[in-house]
Coordinates of C-alpha atoms and ligand atoms in Angstrom, one line a residue:
M1049 CA 0.0 0.0 0.0
V1050 CA 1.5 3.3 -1.1
Q1051 CA 0.4 5.3 1.9
T1052 CA 1.8 2.7 4.3
D1053 CA 5.2 2.7 2.6
E1054 CA 5.3 6.5 2.6
M1055 CA 4.3 6.4 6.3
T1056 CA 7.1 4.1 7.2
T1057 CA 9.7 6.1 5.2
I1058 CA 8.5 9.4 6.8
K1059 CA 8.7 7.8 10.3
Q1060 CA 12.2 6.4 9.7
D1061 CA 13.5 9.6 8.2
A1062 CA 12.0 11.6 11.1
L1063 CA 13.5 9.4 13.8
E1064 CA 16.9 9.6 12.1
A1065 CA 16.6 13.4 11.8
V1066 CA 15.8 13.6 15.5
E1067 CA 18.8 11.6 16.4
K1068 CA 21.0 13.7 14.2
A1069 CA 19.8 17.0 15.7
Q1070 CA 22.7 18.5 17.7
D1071 CA 20.9 21.3 19.5
A1072 CA 17.5 22.6 20.5
Q1073 CA 17.3 24.8 17.4
A1074 CA 17.9 21.8 15.0
L1075 CA 15.4 19.7 17.0
Q1076 CA 12.8 22.4 16.6
A1077 CA 13.4 22.5 12.9
V1078 CA 12.8 18.7 12.7
K1079 CA 9.6 19.1 14.7
V1080 CA 8.2 21.7 12.3
Q1081 CA 9.3 19.7 9.3
Y1082 CA 7.3 16.6 10.4
L1083 CA 4.7 17.6 12.9
G1084 CA 4.1 21.3 12.0
K1085 CA 0.9 22.5 10.3
K1086 CA 2.4 22.0 6.9
G1087 CA 4.6 19.1 8.0
L1088 CA 5.0 15.7 6.4
V1089 CA 3.0 13.7 9.0
T1090 CA 0.2 16.2 8.8
G1091 CA 0.4 15.8 5.0
L1092 CA -0.3 12.0 5.4
M1093 CA -3.8 12.8 6.5
K1094 CA -4.5 14.3 3.2
H1095 CA -4.6 10.7 1.7
M1096 CA -7.6 9.9 3.9
K1097 CA -10.0 11.4 1.4
D1098 CA -8.9 8.9 -1.3
L1099 CA -9.5 5.8 1.0
P1100 CA -12.6 3.7 1.2
K1101 CA -14.7 4.5 4.2
E1102 CA -13.9 1.2 6.1
E1103 CA -10.1 1.8 5.8
K1104 CA -10.2 5.3 7.1
P1105 CA -10.2 4.5 10.9
A1106 CA -7.2 2.1 10.7
Y1107 CA -5.3 4.6 8.5
G1108 CA -6.0 7.5 10.9
Q1109 CA -4.8 5.4 13.8
K1110 CA -1.5 4.5 12.0
V1111 CA -0.8 8.2 11.2
N1112 CA -1.4 8.9 14.9
E1113 CA 1.1 6.2 15.9
V1114 CA 3.7 7.7 13.6
R1115 CA 3.0 11.2 15.1
Q1116 CA 3.3 9.8 18.7
A1117 CA 6.5 7.9 17.9
I1118 CA 8.1 11.0 16.5
E1119 CA 6.9 13.2 19.4
A1120 CA 8.3 10.7 21.9
A1121 CA 11.7 10.6 20.1
I1122 CA 11.8 14.4 20.1
E1123 CA 11.1 14.5 23.8
T1124 CA 13.8 12.0 24.6
R1125 CA 16.3 13.8 22.4
Q1126 CA 15.4 17.1 24.1
V1127 CA 16.3 15.7 27.5
T1128 CA 19.6 14.4 26.1
L1129 CA 20.4 17.7 24.5
N1130 CA 19.5 19.6 27.7
E1131 CA 21.8 17.4 29.8
A1132 CA 24.6 17.8 27.3
A1133 CA 24.2 21.6 27.2
L1134 CA 24.2 21.7 31.0
N1135 CA 27.3 19.6 31.3
E1136 CA 29.1 21.7 28.8
Q1137 CA 28.2 24.9 30.7
L1138 CA 29.3 23.4 34.0
A1139 CA 32.6 22.4 32.5
Q1140 CA 33.2 25.9 31.2
E1141 CA 32.1 27.6 34.4
S1142 CA 34.2 25.5 36.7
I1143 CA 35.5 27.5 39.6
D1144 CA 39.3 28.0 39.9
V1145 CA 39.7 28.2 43.7
T1146 CA 43.4 29.2 43.2
L1147 CA 42.3 32.6 41.6
P1148 CA 43.0 35.6 43.9
G1149 CA 39.8 37.0 45.5
R1150 CA 38.3 40.4 44.7
A1151 CA 39.0 43.2 47.2
V1152 CA 36.0 44.1 49.5
A1153 CA 35.1 47.7 49.2
N1154 CA 34.9 48.7 52.9
G1155 CA 33.5 52.0 54.1
A1156 CA 34.5 54.4 56.8
A1157 CA 32.6 56.5 59.3
H1158 CA 31.3 59.8 57.9
P1159 CA 33.3 62.8 59.3
L1160 CA 30.2 64.2 60.9
T1161 CA 29.3 60.9 62.6
R1162 CA 32.9 60.7 63.8
T1163 CA 32.8 64.2 65.3
I1164 CA 29.4 63.7 66.9
E1165 CA 30.6 60.4 68.4
E1166 CA 33.8 62.0 69.7
I1167 CA 31.7 64.7 71.5
E1168 CA 29.2 62.1 72.8
D1169 CA 32.1 60.0 74.2
L1170 CA 33.5 63.0 76.1
F1171 CA 30.2 63.8 77.7
L1172 CA 29.3 60.2 78.5
G1173 CA 32.6 60.0 80.3
L1174 CA 31.5 63.1 82.3
G1175 CA 28.3 61.4 83.4
Y1176 CA 25.9 63.0 81.0
E1177 CA 22.9 61.2 79.5
I1178 CA 22.2 61.3 75.7
V1179 CA 18.6 62.4 75.0
T1180 CA 17.1 62.7 71.6
G1181 CA 14.0 64.6 70.7
Y1182 CA 11.8 65.2 67.6
E1183 CA 12.8 66.7 64.3
V1184 CA 9.2 67.7 63.7
E1185 CA 8.5 69.8 66.7
Q1186 CA 5.8 71.9 68.3
D1187 CA 6.2 75.7 68.2
Y1188 CA 5.8 75.6 72.0
Y1189 CA 8.9 73.6 72.7
N1190 CA 11.0 75.1 69.9
F1191 CA 10.3 78.7 71.0
E1192 CA 7.7 79.4 73.7
A1193 CA 9.1 77.1 76.4
L1194 CA 12.5 78.7 75.7
N1195 CA 11.3 82.2 76.6
L1196 CA 10.4 83.1 73.0
P1197 CA 6.7 84.0 73.0
K1198 CA 4.8 84.1 69.6
S1199 CA 5.6 87.8 68.8
H1200 CA 9.2 87.8 70.1
P1201 CA 11.5 89.6 67.7
A1202 CA 14.3 87.1 68.4
R1203 CA 12.4 84.4 66.5
D1204 CA 13.8 86.0 63.4
M1205 CA 17.3 84.8 64.5
Q1206 CA 16.2 81.4 63.3
D1207 CA 14.3 81.3 60.0
S1208 CA 11.9 78.3 60.2
F1209 CA 10.2 75.7 58.1
Y1210 CA 6.6 75.7 59.4
I1211 CA 4.4 72.7 58.7
T1212 CA 1.3 74.1 60.3
E1213 CA 0.9 77.2 62.4
D1214 CA 2.0 75.3 65.5
I1215 CA 4.3 72.6 64.0
L1216 CA 7.7 73.1 62.5
M1217 CA 11.0 71.4 61.7
R1218 CA 13.0 72.2 64.8
T1219 CA 15.5 75.0 64.2
H1220 CA 17.8 73.9 67.0
T1221 CA 18.2 71.1 69.6
S1222 CA 17.1 73.4 72.4
P1223 CA 13.5 72.0 72.5
V1224 CA 15.0 68.8 73.9
Q1225 CA 16.1 70.7 77.0
A1226 CA 12.6 72.2 77.4
R1227 CA 11.0 68.8 77.0
T1228 CA 13.5 67.1 79.4
L1229 CA 13.1 69.8 82.1
E1230 CA 9.3 69.4 81.9
Q1231 CA 9.5 65.6 82.3
R1232 CA 11.7 65.9 85.4
N1233 CA 8.9 67.5 87.4
G1234 CA 11.0 70.2 89.0
K1235 CA 13.6 67.8 90.3
G1236 CA 17.4 68.1 89.6
P1237 CA 20.0 67.1 88.8
V1238 CA 19.7 67.2 85.0
K1239 CA 22.8 66.5 83.0
I1240 CA 22.1 65.8 79.3
I1241 CA 23.4 66.2 75.8
C1242 CA 21.1 66.2 72.8
P1243 CA 22.5 65.5 69.4
G1244 CA 20.4 65.6 66.3
K1245 CA 19.5 67.2 63.0
V1246 CA 18.0 70.7 62.8
Y1247 CA 16.5 72.7 59.9
R1248 CA 16.5 76.4 59.0
R1249 CA 15.5 78.4 56.0
D1250 CA 19.1 79.5 55.5
S1251 CA 20.3 79.6 51.9
D1252 CA 23.0 77.0 51.4
D1253 CA 26.5 78.2 51.0
A1254 CA 30.0 77.0 52.1
T1255 CA 29.2 77.4 55.8
H1256 CA 25.4 77.3 55.9
S1257 CA 23.1 74.4 55.1
H1258 CA 19.3 74.2 55.5
Q1259 CA 19.8 70.9 57.3
F1260 CA 22.7 70.6 59.7
T1261 CA 23.4 69.0 63.1
Q1262 CA 23.6 70.4 66.6
I1263 CA 24.5 69.1 70.0
E1264 CA 22.8 70.7 73.0
G1265 CA 24.2 70.4 76.5
L1266 CA 22.2 71.1 79.6
V1267 CA 23.1 70.9 83.3
V1268 CA 20.6 71.9 86.0
D1269 CA 21.2 71.5 89.7
E1270 CA 21.6 73.5 92.9
N1271 CA 24.6 75.9 92.8
I1272 CA 25.5 75.6 89.1
K1273 CA 27.7 78.6 88.2
M1274 CA 29.1 80.2 85.1
S1275 CA 32.5 78.8 86.2
D1276 CA 31.1 75.3 85.7
L1277 CA 30.1 76.2 82.2
K1278 CA 33.5 77.6 81.5
G1279 CA 35.3 74.6 82.8
T1280 CA 33.1 72.2 80.8
L1281 CA 33.6 74.1 77.6
E1282 CA 37.4 74.4 78.1
L1283 CA 37.5 70.6 78.4
L1284 CA 35.4 70.3 75.3
A1285 CA 37.7 72.6 73.3
K1286 CA 40.9 70.8 74.4
S1287 CA 39.3 67.5 73.7
L1288 CA 38.3 68.5 70.2
F1289 CA 41.2 70.6 69.1
G1290 CA 44.2 69.8 71.3
A1291 CA 45.3 70.0 74.9
D1292 CA 47.0 73.4 74.4
R1293 CA 43.7 75.2 73.3
E1294 CA 42.2 78.0 75.2
I1295 CA 38.7 79.4 75.1
R1296 CA 37.3 82.9 75.4
L1297 CA 33.7 83.9 76.2
R1298 CA 32.2 86.9 74.5
P1299 CA 28.9 88.5 75.7
S1300 CA 26.0 87.5 73.4
Y1301 CA 22.2 87.1 73.4
F1302 CA 19.9 84.1 73.5
P1303 CA 16.4 84.5 74.9
F1304 CA 16.7 81.2 76.8
T1305 CA 20.0 82.0 78.6
E1306 CA 21.0 84.9 80.8
P1307 CA 23.8 85.8 80.7
S1308 CA 24.6 84.5 77.2
V1309 CA 27.9 84.0 75.5
E1310 CA 29.5 83.1 72.3
V1311 CA 32.5 80.7 72.8
D1312 CA 35.7 81.0 70.8
V1313 CA 38.6 78.5 70.8
S1314 CA 42.1 79.6 70.1
C1315 CA 43.1 78.6 66.6
F1316 CA 44.5 75.1 66.4
K1317 CA 46.4 75.9 63.2
C1318 CA 48.3 79.1 64.0
K1319 CA 48.0 78.7 67.8
G1320 CA 46.5 82.2 68.1
K1321 CA 48.9 84.1 65.8
G1322 CA 46.3 84.6 63.0
C1323 CA 45.9 82.6 59.8
N1324 CA 43.3 81.8 57.1
V1325 CA 41.4 79.3 59.3
C1326 CA 40.7 81.9 62.0
K1327 CA 40.4 84.8 59.5
Q1328 CA 43.6 86.4 61.1
T1329 CA 41.9 86.8 64.5
G1330 CA 43.6 83.9 66.3
W1331 CA 40.1 82.7 67.5
I1332 CA 37.4 80.5 66.1
E1333 CA 33.8 80.6 67.2
I1334 CA 32.4 77.2 68.0
L1335 CA 29.2 77.5 70.0
G1336 CA 26.6 79.6 71.9
A1337 CA 26.0 79.1 75.6
G1338 CA 24.8 80.7 78.8
M1339 CA 23.1 80.3 82.2
V1340 CA 19.6 78.9 81.8
H1341 CA 17.1 81.7 82.0
P1342 CA 15.0 81.6 85.2
N1343 CA 11.8 81.9 83.0
V1344 CA 12.8 78.6 81.2
L1345 CA 13.2 76.9 84.5
E1346 CA 10.0 78.2 86.0
M1347 CA 8.0 77.3 82.8
A1348 CA 9.2 73.7 83.1
G1349 CA 8.2 73.6 86.8
F1350 CA 11.7 74.2 88.4
D1351 CA 12.1 76.6 91.3
S1352 CA 14.6 79.1 89.9
K1353 CA 15.6 80.2 93.4
K1354 CA 16.7 76.7 94.3
Y1355 CA 18.0 75.5 90.9
S1356 CA 20.3 77.1 88.3
G1357 CA 21.9 75.6 85.2
F1358 CA 24.0 76.2 82.1
A1359 CA 23.3 75.2 78.5
F1360 CA 25.3 75.3 75.3
G1361 CA 24.6 74.5 71.7
M1362 CA 27.2 73.7 69.1
G1363 CA 27.2 72.9 65.4
P1364 CA 29.2 69.6 64.8
D1365 CA 29.2 70.4 61.0
R1366 CA 31.4 73.5 61.6
I1367 CA 33.5 71.7 64.2
A1368 CA 34.1 68.8 61.7
M1369 CA 35.0 71.4 59.0
L1370 CA 37.6 72.9 61.3
K1371 CA 38.9 69.6 62.5
Y1372 CA 39.3 68.0 59.1
G1373 CA 40.0 71.2 57.0
I1374 CA 36.8 70.9 55.0
E1375 CA 36.1 74.1 53.1
D1376 CA 32.4 73.5 52.2
I1377 CA 29.6 72.2 54.4
R1378 CA 27.7 70.8 51.4
H1379 CA 30.2 68.0 51.1
F1380 CA 28.7 66.4 54.2
Y1381 CA 25.3 66.0 52.5
T1382 CA 26.1 65.1 48.9
N1383 CA 27.3 61.5 49.6
D1384 CA 30.1 61.8 47.0
V1385 CA 32.3 58.7 47.7
R1386 CA 35.4 60.6 46.4
F1387 CA 34.9 62.9 49.4
L1388 CA 34.0 60.2 51.9
N1389 CA 36.9 57.9 50.8
Q1390 CA 39.3 60.6 52.1
F1391 CA 38.3 59.8 55.6
K1392 CA 39.3 56.2 55.6
G1393 CA 41.9 55.7 58.3
V1394 CA 41.9 59.4 59.4
E1395 CA 42.7 59.6 63.1
D1396 CA 41.1 62.2 65.2
R1397 CA 43.2 65.3 65.6
G1398 CA 42.1 66.1 69.1
E1399 CA 43.2 64.5 72.4
T1400 CA 40.8 63.5 75.0
T1401 CA 42.1 65.0 78.2
C1402 CA 39.6 63.5 80.7
Ligands
FA5_1149 C1 21.4 78.1 68.7 O1 20.9 77.4 67.9 C2 21.1 77.9 70.2 N1 20.0 77.0 70.4 C3 22.4 77.4 70.9 C4 22.3 77.6 72.3 C5 21.9 76.5 73.1 C6 22.7 78.7 73.0 C7 21.8 76.6 74.5 C8 22.6 78.9 74.3 C9 22.2 77.8 75.1 P1 22.9 79.4 67.0 O2 21.8 79.8 66.1 O3 24.0 80.3 67.2 O4 22.4 79.0 68.4 O5 23.4 78.0 66.4 C10 24.4 77.2 67.1 C11 25.4 76.6 66.1 O6 24.7 76.0 65.0 C12 26.2 77.7 65.4 O7 27.3 78.0 66.2 C13 26.7 77.0 64.1 O8 27.8 76.2 64.4 C14 25.5 76.1 63.8 N2 24.7 76.7 62.7 C15 23.7 77.6 62.8 N3 23.2 77.8 61.6 C16 23.7 76.9 60.7 C17 23.6 76.6 59.3 N4 22.7 77.2 58.6 N5 24.4 75.6 58.8 C18 25.3 75.0 59.6 N6 25.5 75.3 60.9 C19 24.7 76.2 61.5

């Protein structure tokens, strides 16, 4: 029978072609050639119409057997080819354990973090607690509780980002002292430092950033005097900038301290002779400070006749700039690894004298 011979030939050719296929692409071509819509096996069905009715079922069954045999062969071949491809890939990708390893890119502490931690270490050693507050703060704690009522002109000293009429991004870390005093229910001693981020509507330049850091210090107890403040700040200056540093206090104004001072440290570069770092003055301003205003104590529930205290607020950004000779504050906030890499292995310049 012609159709049966043809069927046998097609089957044998197909099985041979399957065995010869060397990759998935060749195997797919064989599949299309024999089993595709216009393939040879599909073509065999066309003979059906010429067959007597009684032969049609048997013929159809045989064509199906041929199709199934070819499909099974393709499937088996596919598994073999996949295994071969995997083995070849594994052979090519074998690991050479004798190759030298790749260097690990390790980081270093950010100069600001370094400076803040150095200051924290000093004060922890002096028995201070670290207290953190809220960056989104109530107007009351940021200003009013610090002796700055709503219409006070000194509010202009700190241009603020307001969120609502009564909520703002804190402009300094001083609200943490107001909150802490309130929580202590009029009972001393209080001895805290408060590090954190603060925000002001200052336009950014080499020494100003709209976001920067501050560390607040507050000590409240019986008999706290200006000399305690001076001694503490002297220790801070020597610790940060070297044991031979001196400080000087200049009269200043902050609504929450009375008297208030600006604190300068003798220039660590020229030792007071005058240079570009200290703008030829021999002194560098590092912070604001003063004796806690009695109104601040009273508003927080402390008896200002019994208790007195000192407070100070410094900007670690500017301290880090001085310590590490960084000429632009914006470097701290742009995360440029070329800048940050320079601080790998940098030792602190200051000596801790306590
Ligand atoms: C204050 O913020 C007071 N709360 C500090 C204080 C606390 C005084 C307790 C008395 C008692 P002042 O506005 O001067 O003060 O800011 C303190 C420090 O923050 C400055 O010495 C400076 O180092 C830093 N600073 C201020 N504005 C900026 C800014 N835009 N960018 C970077 N640092 C700034």
